[in-house]
PDB file of C-alpha atoms and ligand atoms in Angstrom:
ATOM      1  CA  UNK A   1    -153.849  63.067 -39.770  1.00 84.00           C
ATOM      2  CA  UNK A   2    -149.863  61.768 -38.501  1.00 96.00           C
ATOM      3  CA  UNK A   3    -148.329  63.502 -36.834  1.00 97.00           C
ATOM      4  CA  UNK A   4    -144.764  64.788 -37.837  1.00 98.00           C
ATOM      5  CA  UNK A   5    -142.046  63.830 -35.449  1.00 98.00           C
ATOM      6  CA  UNK A   6    -138.242  64.006 -36.159  1.00 98.00           C
ATOM      7  CA  UNK A   7    -135.861  61.264 -33.985  1.00 98.00           C
ATOM      8  CA  UNK A   8    -131.756  61.578 -33.342  1.00 98.00           C
ATOM      9  CA  UNK A   9    -129.968  59.326 -33.755  1.00 98.00           C
ATOM     10  CA  UNK A  10    -126.291  59.323 -31.664  1.00 98.00           C
ATOM     11  CA  UNK A  11    -125.516  56.362 -32.420  1.00 98.00           C
ATOM     12  CA  UNK A  12    -122.162  55.794 -30.640  1.00 98.00           C
ATOM     13  CA  UNK A  13    -121.226  60.020 -30.399  1.00 98.00           C
ATOM     14  CA  UNK A  14    -121.153  62.205 -27.446  1.00 98.00           C
ATOM     15  CA  UNK A  15    -118.851  62.689 -23.981  1.00 98.00           C
ATOM     16  CA  UNK A  16    -120.399  64.322 -21.023  1.00 98.00           C
ATOM     17  CA  UNK A  17    -119.960  68.255 -21.766  1.00 98.00           C
ATOM     18  CA  UNK A  18    -120.904  67.668 -26.090  1.00 98.00           C
ATOM     19  CA  UNK A  19    -123.554  66.331 -24.753  1.00 98.00           C
ATOM     20  CA  UNK A  20    -124.324  69.105 -22.294  1.00 98.00           C
ATOM     21  CA  UNK A  21    -123.937  72.305 -25.323  1.00 98.00           C
ATOM     22  CA  UNK A  22    -125.857  70.201 -27.770  1.00 98.00           C
ATOM     23  CA  UNK A  23    -129.142  69.071 -25.766  1.00 98.00           C
ATOM     24  CA  UNK A  24    -129.477  72.925 -24.742  1.00 98.00           C
ATOM     25  CA  UNK A  25    -128.882  74.039 -27.902  1.00 98.00           C
ATOM     26  CA  UNK A  26    -131.576  71.806 -28.700  1.00 98.00           C
ATOM     27  CA  UNK A  27    -133.841  72.513 -25.849  1.00 97.00           C
ATOM     28  CA  UNK A  28    -133.613  75.915 -26.099  1.00 96.00           C
ATOM     29  CA  UNK A  29    -133.995  76.481 -29.956  1.00 96.00           C
ATOM     30  CA  UNK A  30    -137.091  74.870 -30.764  1.00 96.00           C
ATOM     31  CA  UNK A  31    -139.755  77.148 -31.486  1.00 91.00           C
ATOM     32  CA  UNK A  32    -142.344  76.026 -28.477  1.00 88.00           C
ATOM     33  CA  UNK A  33    -144.908  76.366 -32.276  1.00 91.00           C
ATOM     34  CA  UNK A  34    -143.638  73.879 -33.656  1.00 92.00           C
ATOM     35  CA  UNK A  35    -145.984  70.578 -34.195  1.00 94.00           C
ATOM     36  CA  UNK A  36    -142.949  68.222 -35.623  1.00 97.00           C
ATOM     37  CA  UNK A  37    -142.190  65.504 -32.125  1.00 97.00           C
ATOM     38  CA  UNK A  38    -138.394  65.717 -31.110  1.00 98.00           C
ATOM     39  CA  UNK A  39    -136.572  61.837 -30.244  1.00 98.00           C
ATOM     40  CA  UNK A  40    -133.170  61.616 -29.278  1.00 98.00           C
ATOM     41  CA  UNK A  41    -131.553  57.770 -29.187  1.00 99.00           C
ATOM     42  CA  UNK A  42    -128.367  58.408 -27.163  1.00 98.00           C
ATOM     43  CA  UNK A  43    -125.531  55.264 -26.406  1.00 98.00           C
ATOM     44  CA  UNK A  44    -126.784  53.215 -23.300  1.00 98.00           C
ATOM     45  CA  UNK A  45    -123.890  55.344 -20.544  1.00 98.00           C
ATOM     46  CA  UNK A  46    -125.990  58.805 -21.144  1.00 98.00           C
ATOM     47  CA  UNK A  47    -129.316  58.250 -20.839  1.00 98.00           C
ATOM     48  CA  UNK A  48    -129.316  58.942 -17.074  1.00 98.00           C
ATOM     49  CA  UNK A  49    -127.413  62.225 -18.619  1.00 98.00           C
ATOM     50  CA  UNK A  50    -129.782  63.418 -20.960  1.00 98.00           C
ATOM     51  CA  UNK A  51    -132.744  62.381 -18.982  1.00 98.00           C
ATOM     52  CA  UNK A  52    -131.798  64.861 -16.708  1.00 98.00           C
ATOM     53  CA  UNK A  53    -131.675  67.642 -19.319  1.00 98.00           C
ATOM     54  CA  UNK A  54    -135.359  66.161 -21.333  1.00 98.00           C
ATOM     55  CA  UNK A  55    -137.430  66.158 -18.371  1.00 97.00           C
ATOM     56  CA  UNK A  56    -138.937  69.635 -18.275  1.00 91.00           C
ATOM     57  CA  UNK A  57    -138.668  69.627 -23.010  1.00 95.00           C
ATOM     58  CA  UNK A  58    -140.996  69.108 -25.155  1.00 94.00           C
ATOM     59  CA  UNK A  59    -138.170  66.423 -25.946  1.00 97.00           C
ATOM     60  CA  UNK A  60    -138.168  62.427 -26.137  1.00 98.00           C
ATOM     61  CA  UNK A  61    -135.357  60.325 -25.348  1.00 98.00           C
ATOM     62  CA  UNK A  62    -134.869  56.703 -26.327  1.00 98.00           C
ATOM     63  CA  UNK A  63    -132.263  54.404 -27.076  1.00 98.00           C
ATOM     64  CA  UNK A  64    -131.250  52.592 -30.076  1.00 98.00           C
ATOM     65  CA  UNK A  65    -131.190  49.262 -29.555  1.00 98.00           C
ATOM     66  CA  UNK A  66    -132.924  47.689 -26.222  1.00 98.00           C
ATOM     67  CA  UNK A  67    -132.692  43.064 -25.109  1.00 98.00           C
ATOM     68  CA  UNK A  68    -134.781  41.192 -25.290  1.00 98.00           C
ATOM     69  CA  UNK A  69    -135.127  39.538 -21.950  1.00 98.00           C
ATOM     70  CA  UNK A  70    -136.720  41.762 -19.368  1.00 97.00           C
ATOM     71  CA  UNK A  71    -133.601  40.704 -17.259  1.00 97.00           C
ATOM     72  CA  UNK A  72    -131.142  38.393 -16.115  1.00 98.00           C
ATOM     73  CA  UNK A  73    -127.353  36.044 -17.244  1.00 98.00           C
ATOM     74  CA  UNK A  74    -127.403  38.402 -20.355  1.00 98.00           C
ATOM     75  CA  UNK A  75    -124.059  39.982 -19.942  1.00 98.00           C
ATOM     76  CA  UNK A  76    -124.084  43.898 -21.477  1.00 97.00           C
ATOM     77  CA  UNK A  77    -128.265  43.617 -22.593  1.00 98.00           C
ATOM     78  CA  UNK A  78    -130.229  46.460 -21.364  1.00 98.00           C
ATOM     79  CA  UNK A  79    -133.129  46.326 -21.220  1.00 98.00           C
ATOM     80  CA  UNK A  80    -136.582  47.881 -20.757  1.00 98.00           C
ATOM     81  CA  UNK A  81    -137.754  48.449 -17.247  1.00 98.00           C
ATOM     82  CA  UNK A  82    -134.865  49.320 -16.867  1.00 98.00           C
ATOM     83  CA  UNK A  83    -134.649  52.320 -19.838  1.00 98.00           C
ATOM     84  CA  UNK A  84    -138.239  53.897 -18.310  1.00 98.00           C
ATOM     85  CA  UNK A  85    -136.594  53.930 -15.135  1.00 98.00           C
ATOM     86  CA  UNK A  86    -135.131  56.844 -17.343  1.00 98.00           C
ATOM     87  CA  UNK A  87    -138.096  57.767 -19.041  1.00 98.00           C
ATOM     88  CA  UNK A  88    -136.976  56.728 -22.204  1.00 98.00           C
ATOM     89  CA  UNK A  89    -140.029  56.755 -24.348  1.00 98.00           C
ATOM     90  CA  UNK A  90    -138.256  54.766 -27.845  1.00 98.00           C
ATOM     91  CA  UNK A  91    -136.006  52.304 -28.297  1.00 98.00           C
ATOM     92  CA  UNK A  92    -134.680  51.767 -31.805  1.00 98.00           C
ATOM     93  CA  UNK A  93    -134.331  47.955 -32.927  1.00 98.00           C
ATOM     94  CA  UNK A  94    -132.985  46.925 -36.896  1.00 98.00           C
ATOM     95  CA  UNK A  95    -131.083  49.840 -37.301  1.00 98.00           C
ATOM     96  CA  UNK A  96    -129.340  48.320 -40.570  1.00 98.00           C
ATOM     97  CA  UNK A  97    -125.967  48.895 -38.022  1.00 97.00           C
ATOM     98  CA  UNK A  98    -126.434  46.489 -35.988  1.00 98.00           C
ATOM     99  CA  UNK A  99    -127.734  43.992 -38.579  1.00 98.00           C
ATOM    100  CA  UNK A 100    -124.495  44.044 -40.704  1.00 96.00           C
ATOM    101  CA  UNK A 101    -122.575  44.390 -37.815  1.00 97.00           C
ATOM    102  CA  UNK A 102    -124.457  43.018 -34.772  1.00 97.00           C
ATOM    103  CA  UNK A 103    -125.440  40.434 -37.208  1.00 98.00           C
ATOM    104  CA  UNK A 104    -129.027  40.515 -36.427  1.00 98.00           C
ATOM    105  CA  UNK A 105    -131.714  38.614 -38.115  1.00 98.00           C
ATOM    106  CA  UNK A 106    -135.402  39.516 -38.902  1.00 98.00           C
ATOM    107  CA  UNK A 107    -136.112  36.921 -36.285  1.00 98.00           C
ATOM    108  CA  UNK A 108    -134.255  39.055 -33.824  1.00 98.00           C
ATOM    109  CA  UNK A 109    -135.496  42.217 -34.800  1.00 98.00           C
ATOM    110  CA  UNK A 110    -138.697  41.004 -33.729  1.00 98.00           C
ATOM    111  CA  UNK A 111    -138.213  39.497 -30.409  1.00 98.00           C
ATOM    112  CA  UNK A 112    -136.164  43.028 -29.539  1.00 98.00           C
ATOM    113  CA  UNK A 113    -139.343  44.700 -31.843  1.00 98.00           C
ATOM    114  CA  UNK A 114    -141.998  42.365 -29.137  1.00 98.00           C
ATOM    115  CA  UNK A 115    -139.420  43.042 -26.108  1.00 98.00           C
ATOM    116  CA  UNK A 116    -139.793  46.654 -26.330  1.00 98.00           C
ATOM    117  CA  UNK A 117    -143.666  47.269 -26.613  1.00 98.00           C
ATOM    118  CA  UNK A 118    -144.785  44.669 -23.908  1.00 98.00           C
ATOM    119  CA  UNK A 119    -142.268  46.292 -21.428  1.00 98.00           C
ATOM    120  CA  UNK A 120    -144.045  49.523 -22.825  1.00 98.00           C
ATOM    121  CA  UNK A 121    -140.922  51.573 -25.542  1.00 98.00           C
ATOM    122  CA  UNK A 122    -142.219  51.902 -28.907  1.00 98.00           C
ATOM    123  CA  UNK A 123    -139.630  50.776 -31.060  1.00 98.00           C
ATOM    124  CA  UNK A 124    -138.629  51.950 -33.950  1.00 98.00           C
ATOM    125  CA  UNK A 125    -138.769  49.708 -36.862  1.00 98.00           C
ATOM    126  CA  UNK A 126    -135.728  50.274 -39.220  1.00 98.00           C
ATOM    127  CA  UNK A 127    -136.412  49.366 -42.267  1.00 98.00           C
ATOM    128  CA  UNK A 128    -134.076  49.333 -45.528  1.00 98.00           C
ATOM    129  CA  UNK A 129    -131.847  48.176 -47.870  1.00 98.00           C
ATOM    130  CA  UNK A 130    -128.611  47.673 -49.389  1.00 96.00           C
ATOM    131  CA  UNK A 131    -127.123  48.715 -52.753  1.00 95.00           C
ATOM    132  CA  UNK A 132    -127.002  45.748 -54.362  1.00 96.00           C
ATOM    133  CA  UNK A 133    -130.520  44.430 -53.093  1.00 97.00           C
ATOM    134  CA  UNK A 134    -132.074  48.453 -55.014  1.00 96.00           C
ATOM    135  CA  UNK A 135    -129.313  47.554 -58.016  1.00 95.00           C
ATOM    136  CA  UNK A 136    -131.217  44.531 -58.452  1.00 97.00           C
ATOM    137  CA  UNK A 137    -134.390  44.941 -57.781  1.00 97.00           C
ATOM    138  CA  UNK A 138    -134.750  43.564 -54.438  1.00 98.00           C
ATOM    139  CA  UNK A 139    -135.907  46.946 -52.231  1.00 98.00           C
ATOM    140  CA  UNK A 140    -140.352  46.165 -52.011  1.00 98.00           C
ATOM    141  CA  UNK A 141    -138.480  41.881 -51.210  1.00 98.00           C
ATOM    142  CA  UNK A 142    -136.427  42.590 -47.727  1.00 98.00           C
ATOM    143  CA  UNK A 143    -138.424  45.488 -47.519  1.00 98.00           C
ATOM    144  CA  UNK A 144    -141.458  42.993 -47.129  1.00 98.00           C
ATOM    145  CA  UNK A 145    -139.802  40.907 -45.209  1.00 98.00           C
ATOM    146  CA  UNK A 146    -138.832  42.750 -42.104  1.00 98.00           C
ATOM    147  CA  UNK A 147    -141.923  44.125 -42.343  1.00 98.00           C
ATOM    148  CA  UNK A 148    -143.538  40.218 -42.458  1.00 98.00           C
ATOM    149  CA  UNK A 149    -141.364  39.245 -39.838  1.00 98.00           C
ATOM    150  CA  UNK A 150    -142.928  41.993 -37.564  1.00 98.00           C
ATOM    151  CA  UNK A 151    -146.245  41.521 -38.010  1.00 98.00           C
ATOM    152  CA  UNK A 152    -145.765  37.128 -38.318  1.00 97.00           C
ATOM    153  CA  UNK A 153    -144.559  37.290 -34.338  1.00 97.00           C
ATOM    154  CA  UNK A 154    -146.682  39.751 -33.254  1.00 97.00           C
ATOM    155  CA  UNK A 155    -150.236  40.686 -35.210  1.00 97.00           C
ATOM    156  CA  UNK A 156    -150.096  43.553 -37.364  1.00 98.00           C
ATOM    157  CA  UNK A 157    -151.827  46.544 -35.278  1.00 97.00           C
ATOM    158  CA  UNK A 158    -148.842  46.141 -33.206  1.00 98.00           C
ATOM    159  CA  UNK A 159    -148.085  48.539 -35.360  1.00 98.00           C
ATOM    160  CA  UNK A 160    -150.073  50.678 -34.694  1.00 96.00           C
ATOM    161  CA  UNK A 161    -148.132  51.855 -31.580  1.00 95.00           C
ATOM    162  CA  UNK A 162    -144.867  51.795 -33.459  1.00 98.00           C
ATOM    163  CA  UNK A 163    -142.672  54.570 -35.576  1.00 98.00           C
ATOM    164  CA  UNK A 164    -141.471  52.813 -39.090  1.00 98.00           C
ATOM    165  CA  UNK A 165    -138.245  54.276 -39.718  1.00 98.00           C
ATOM    166  CA  UNK A 166    -137.292  53.905 -43.903  1.00 98.00           C
ATOM    167  CA  UNK A 167    -133.631  54.240 -43.808  1.00 98.00           C
ATOM    168  CA  UNK A 168    -131.449  52.390 -47.648  1.00 97.00           C
ATOM    169  CA  UNK A 169    -128.546  51.369 -46.554  1.00 96.00           C
ATOM    170  CA  UNK A 170    -126.268  52.614 -48.727  1.00 96.00           C
ATOM    171  CA  UNK A 171    -127.811  56.405 -47.745  1.00 95.00           C
ATOM    172  CA  UNK A 172    -126.741  56.156 -44.331  1.00 95.00           C
ATOM    173  CA  UNK A 173    -123.963  57.644 -43.182  1.00 89.00           C
ATOM    174  CA  UNK A 174    -122.406  58.509 -46.819  1.00 92.00           C
ATOM    175  CA  UNK A 175    -124.986  61.742 -48.243  1.00 87.00           C
ATOM    176  CA  UNK A 176    -125.843  60.360 -50.599  1.00 88.00           C
ATOM    177  CA  UNK A 177    -130.037  61.138 -49.720  1.00 89.00           C
ATOM    178  CA  UNK A 178    -132.757  59.269 -51.813  1.00 92.00           C
ATOM    179  CA  UNK A 179    -134.651  61.204 -54.309  1.00 96.00           C
ATOM    180  CA  UNK A 180    -138.257  62.108 -52.854  1.00 97.00           C
ATOM    181  CA  UNK A 181    -139.313  60.280 -54.902  1.00 97.00           C
ATOM    182  CA  UNK A 182    -137.294  56.856 -54.442  1.00 97.00           C
ATOM    183  CA  UNK A 183    -138.331  57.454 -50.230  1.00 98.00           C
ATOM    184  CA  UNK A 184    -142.307  58.842 -51.503  1.00 98.00           C
ATOM    185  CA  UNK A 185    -142.386  54.834 -53.051  1.00 98.00           C
ATOM    186  CA  UNK A 186    -141.023  52.766 -50.712  1.00 98.00           C
ATOM    187  CA  UNK A 187    -142.920  54.834 -48.436  1.00 98.00           C
ATOM    188  CA  UNK A 188    -145.963  54.589 -50.108  1.00 98.00           C
ATOM    189  CA  UNK A 189    -144.434  50.285 -50.488  1.00 98.00           C
ATOM    190  CA  UNK A 190    -144.637  50.028 -46.982  1.00 98.00           C
ATOM    191  CA  UNK A 191    -148.450  51.900 -45.763  1.00 98.00           C
ATOM    192  CA  UNK A 192    -149.903  49.442 -48.923  1.00 98.00           C
ATOM    193  CA  UNK A 193    -148.434  45.803 -47.305  1.00 98.00           C
ATOM    194  CA  UNK A 194    -149.665  46.844 -43.680  1.00 98.00           C
ATOM    195  CA  UNK A 195    -153.659  47.795 -45.457  1.00 98.00           C
ATOM    196  CA  UNK A 196    -153.278  43.878 -46.705  1.00 97.00           C
ATOM    197  CA  UNK A 197    -153.980  43.079 -43.067  1.00 97.00           C
ATOM    198  CA  UNK A 198    -155.116  46.835 -42.249  1.00 98.00           C
ATOM    199  CA  UNK A 199    -155.996  49.563 -43.957  1.00 97.00           C
ATOM    200  CA  UNK A 200    -156.028  51.819 -40.387  1.00 97.00           C
ATOM    201  CA  UNK A 201    -153.070  51.274 -39.119  1.00 98.00           C
ATOM    202  CA  UNK A 202    -151.535  51.580 -43.181  1.00 98.00           C
ATOM    203  CA  UNK A 203    -152.734  55.263 -42.726  1.00 97.00           C
ATOM    204  CA  UNK A 204    -152.529  55.617 -39.695  1.00 98.00           C
ATOM    205  CA  UNK A 205    -148.712  54.878 -38.887  1.00 98.00           C
ATOM    206  CA  UNK A 206    -146.211  57.361 -38.870  1.00 98.00           C
ATOM    207  CA  UNK A 207    -142.572  56.055 -41.220  1.00 98.00           C
ATOM    208  CA  UNK A 208    -139.883  58.855 -40.942  1.00 98.00           C
ATOM    209  CA  UNK A 209    -137.123  58.508 -43.544  1.00 98.00           C
ATOM    210  CA  UNK A 210    -133.883  58.220 -42.198  1.00 98.00           C
ATOM    211  CA  UNK A 211    -130.389  58.646 -44.523  1.00 97.00           C
ATOM    212  CA  UNK A 212    -128.573  61.729 -45.185  1.00 94.00           C
ATOM    213  CA  UNK A 213    -131.776  63.890 -44.545  1.00 97.00           C
ATOM    214  CA  UNK A 214    -130.254  67.655 -44.042  1.00 96.00           C
ATOM    215  CA  UNK A 215    -131.938  70.643 -43.116  1.00 96.00           C
ATOM    216  CA  UNK A 216    -131.445  71.812 -47.637  1.00 96.00           C
ATOM    217  CA  UNK A 217    -132.997  68.531 -48.071  1.00 96.00           C
ATOM    218  CA  UNK A 218    -135.268  67.955 -45.197  1.00 98.00           C
ATOM    219  CA  UNK A 219    -138.525  69.748 -46.235  1.00 97.00           C
ATOM    220  CA  UNK A 220    -139.013  69.027 -49.744  1.00 97.00           C
ATOM    221  CA  UNK A 221    -138.865  64.942 -48.299  1.00 98.00           C
ATOM    222  CA  UNK A 222    -140.904  66.024 -46.098  1.00 98.00           C
ATOM    223  CA  UNK A 223    -143.306  67.059 -47.557  1.00 97.00           C
ATOM    224  CA  UNK A 224    -144.627  64.098 -49.780  1.00 98.00           C
ATOM    225  CA  UNK A 225    -147.316  62.368 -48.786  1.00 97.00           C
ATOM    226  CA  UNK A 226    -145.959  59.506 -47.295  1.00 98.00           C
ATOM    227  CA  UNK A 227    -142.823  60.277 -45.090  1.00 98.00           C
ATOM    228  CA  UNK A 228    -144.069  61.996 -41.716  1.00 98.00           C
ATOM    229  CA  UNK A 229    -140.755  62.782 -40.818  1.00 98.00           C
ATOM    230  CA  UNK A 230    -136.963  61.671 -40.544  1.00 98.00           C
ATOM    231  CA  UNK A 231    -134.785  59.643 -38.614  1.00 98.00           C
ATOM    232  CA  UNK A 232    -131.290  61.257 -38.583  1.00 98.00           C
ATOM    233  CA  UNK A 233    -128.190  60.614 -37.396  1.00 98.00           C
ATOM    234  CA  UNK A 234    -125.115  62.737 -38.959  1.00 97.00           C
ATOM    235  CA  UNK A 235    -127.133  65.772 -38.995  1.00 98.00           C
ATOM    236  CA  UNK A 236    -128.238  64.860 -35.856  1.00 98.00           C
ATOM    237  CA  UNK A 237    -125.193  66.159 -33.098  1.00 98.00           C
ATOM    238  CA  UNK A 238    -125.036  69.505 -34.076  1.00 98.00           C
ATOM    239  CA  UNK A 239    -127.629  71.977 -33.354  1.00 98.00           C
ATOM    240  CA  UNK A 240    -128.048  73.773 -35.437  1.00 98.00           C
ATOM    241  CA  UNK A 241    -128.582  71.320 -38.029  1.00 98.00           C
ATOM    242  CA  UNK A 242    -130.803  69.276 -36.282  1.00 98.00           C
ATOM    243  CA  UNK A 243    -133.137  72.066 -35.197  1.00 98.00           C
ATOM    244  CA  UNK A 244    -133.148  72.526 -39.027  1.00 98.00           C
ATOM    245  CA  UNK A 245    -134.587  69.619 -40.145  1.00 98.00           C
ATOM    246  CA  UNK A 246    -136.918  69.602 -37.308  1.00 98.00           C
ATOM    247  CA  UNK A 247    -138.440  72.769 -38.356  1.00 96.00           C
ATOM    248  CA  UNK A 248    -138.445  71.093 -41.565  1.00 97.00           C
ATOM    249  CA  UNK A 249    -140.944  68.947 -40.318  1.00 96.00           C
ATOM    250  CA  UNK A 250    -143.881  71.517 -39.649  1.00 91.00           C
TER     251      UNK A 250
HETATM  252  C1  LIG B   1    -128.743  56.928 -38.941  1.00 71.19           C
HETATM  253  O1  LIG B   1    -128.277  56.671 -38.662  1.00 71.19           O
HETATM  254  O2  LIG B   1    -130.103  55.897 -39.281  1.00 71.19           O
HETATM  255  C2  LIG B   1    -128.890  57.382 -40.304  1.00 71.19           C
HETATM  256  C3  LIG B   1    -129.603  57.781 -40.922  1.00 71.19           C
HETATM  257  O3  LIG B   1    -128.048  57.951 -40.626  1.00 71.19           O
HETATM  258  P1  LIG B   1    -127.282  59.325 -41.689  1.00 71.19           P
HETATM  259  O4  LIG B   1    -128.134  60.409 -40.937  1.00 71.19           O
HETATM  260  O5  LIG B   1    -125.054  59.585 -40.390  1.00 71.19           O
HETATM  261  O6  LIG B   1    -127.066  58.846 -42.445  1.00 71.19           O
END
């Protein structure tokens, strides 16, 4: 039985005062009976603030990126040990915005994935196809290539201690959500790729859906057999919207 998981990805949003209001709403509004695990992945600069706020709550903390290096002359980078000092548990790796805007390759993402695990963080690995890739029937090829980069560099067992997020790029921040069936098909495909190497890992790994999830469509998406929750961008910035999605996950 996989535990449902909902993670917010704030991207480059927030301020000290907005964060305070948002997180008070989330922490106080979370129903204590929920089985869902909830995390927020916040900009580096706010890790310290949010770490203090979530310390005695049910909410966990994550970063949106991580260096593939432990420490040293890497200007502008933040490493795992720094994040761990603030009780950070998760790091998003391979978000499509990092791949598209900052040119991160499958190999770069694999290095970050390995570094995160080595440094004691749980990577949230994002995979997903562009619109033109979907339209040309390449979705499975792209997703398998992105997954294989991790399996080839860290081994299939490494996926046991990770979370995968299927995020079709055409659905991120666009208001266009994949239909539950479209998302389920890819989630099932991801498990079948992993099952070629290890059946038990394929069944135990949590796979989140991301791409314009809202309170109004979350329940239908999360009810699909291979969808274990969501990675939430825009709707994680308002406590009521985010809470509605957490409630939909159980
Ligand atoms: C994301 O950034 O990971 C995301 C899914 O964004 P949105 O929910 O806004 O589409």
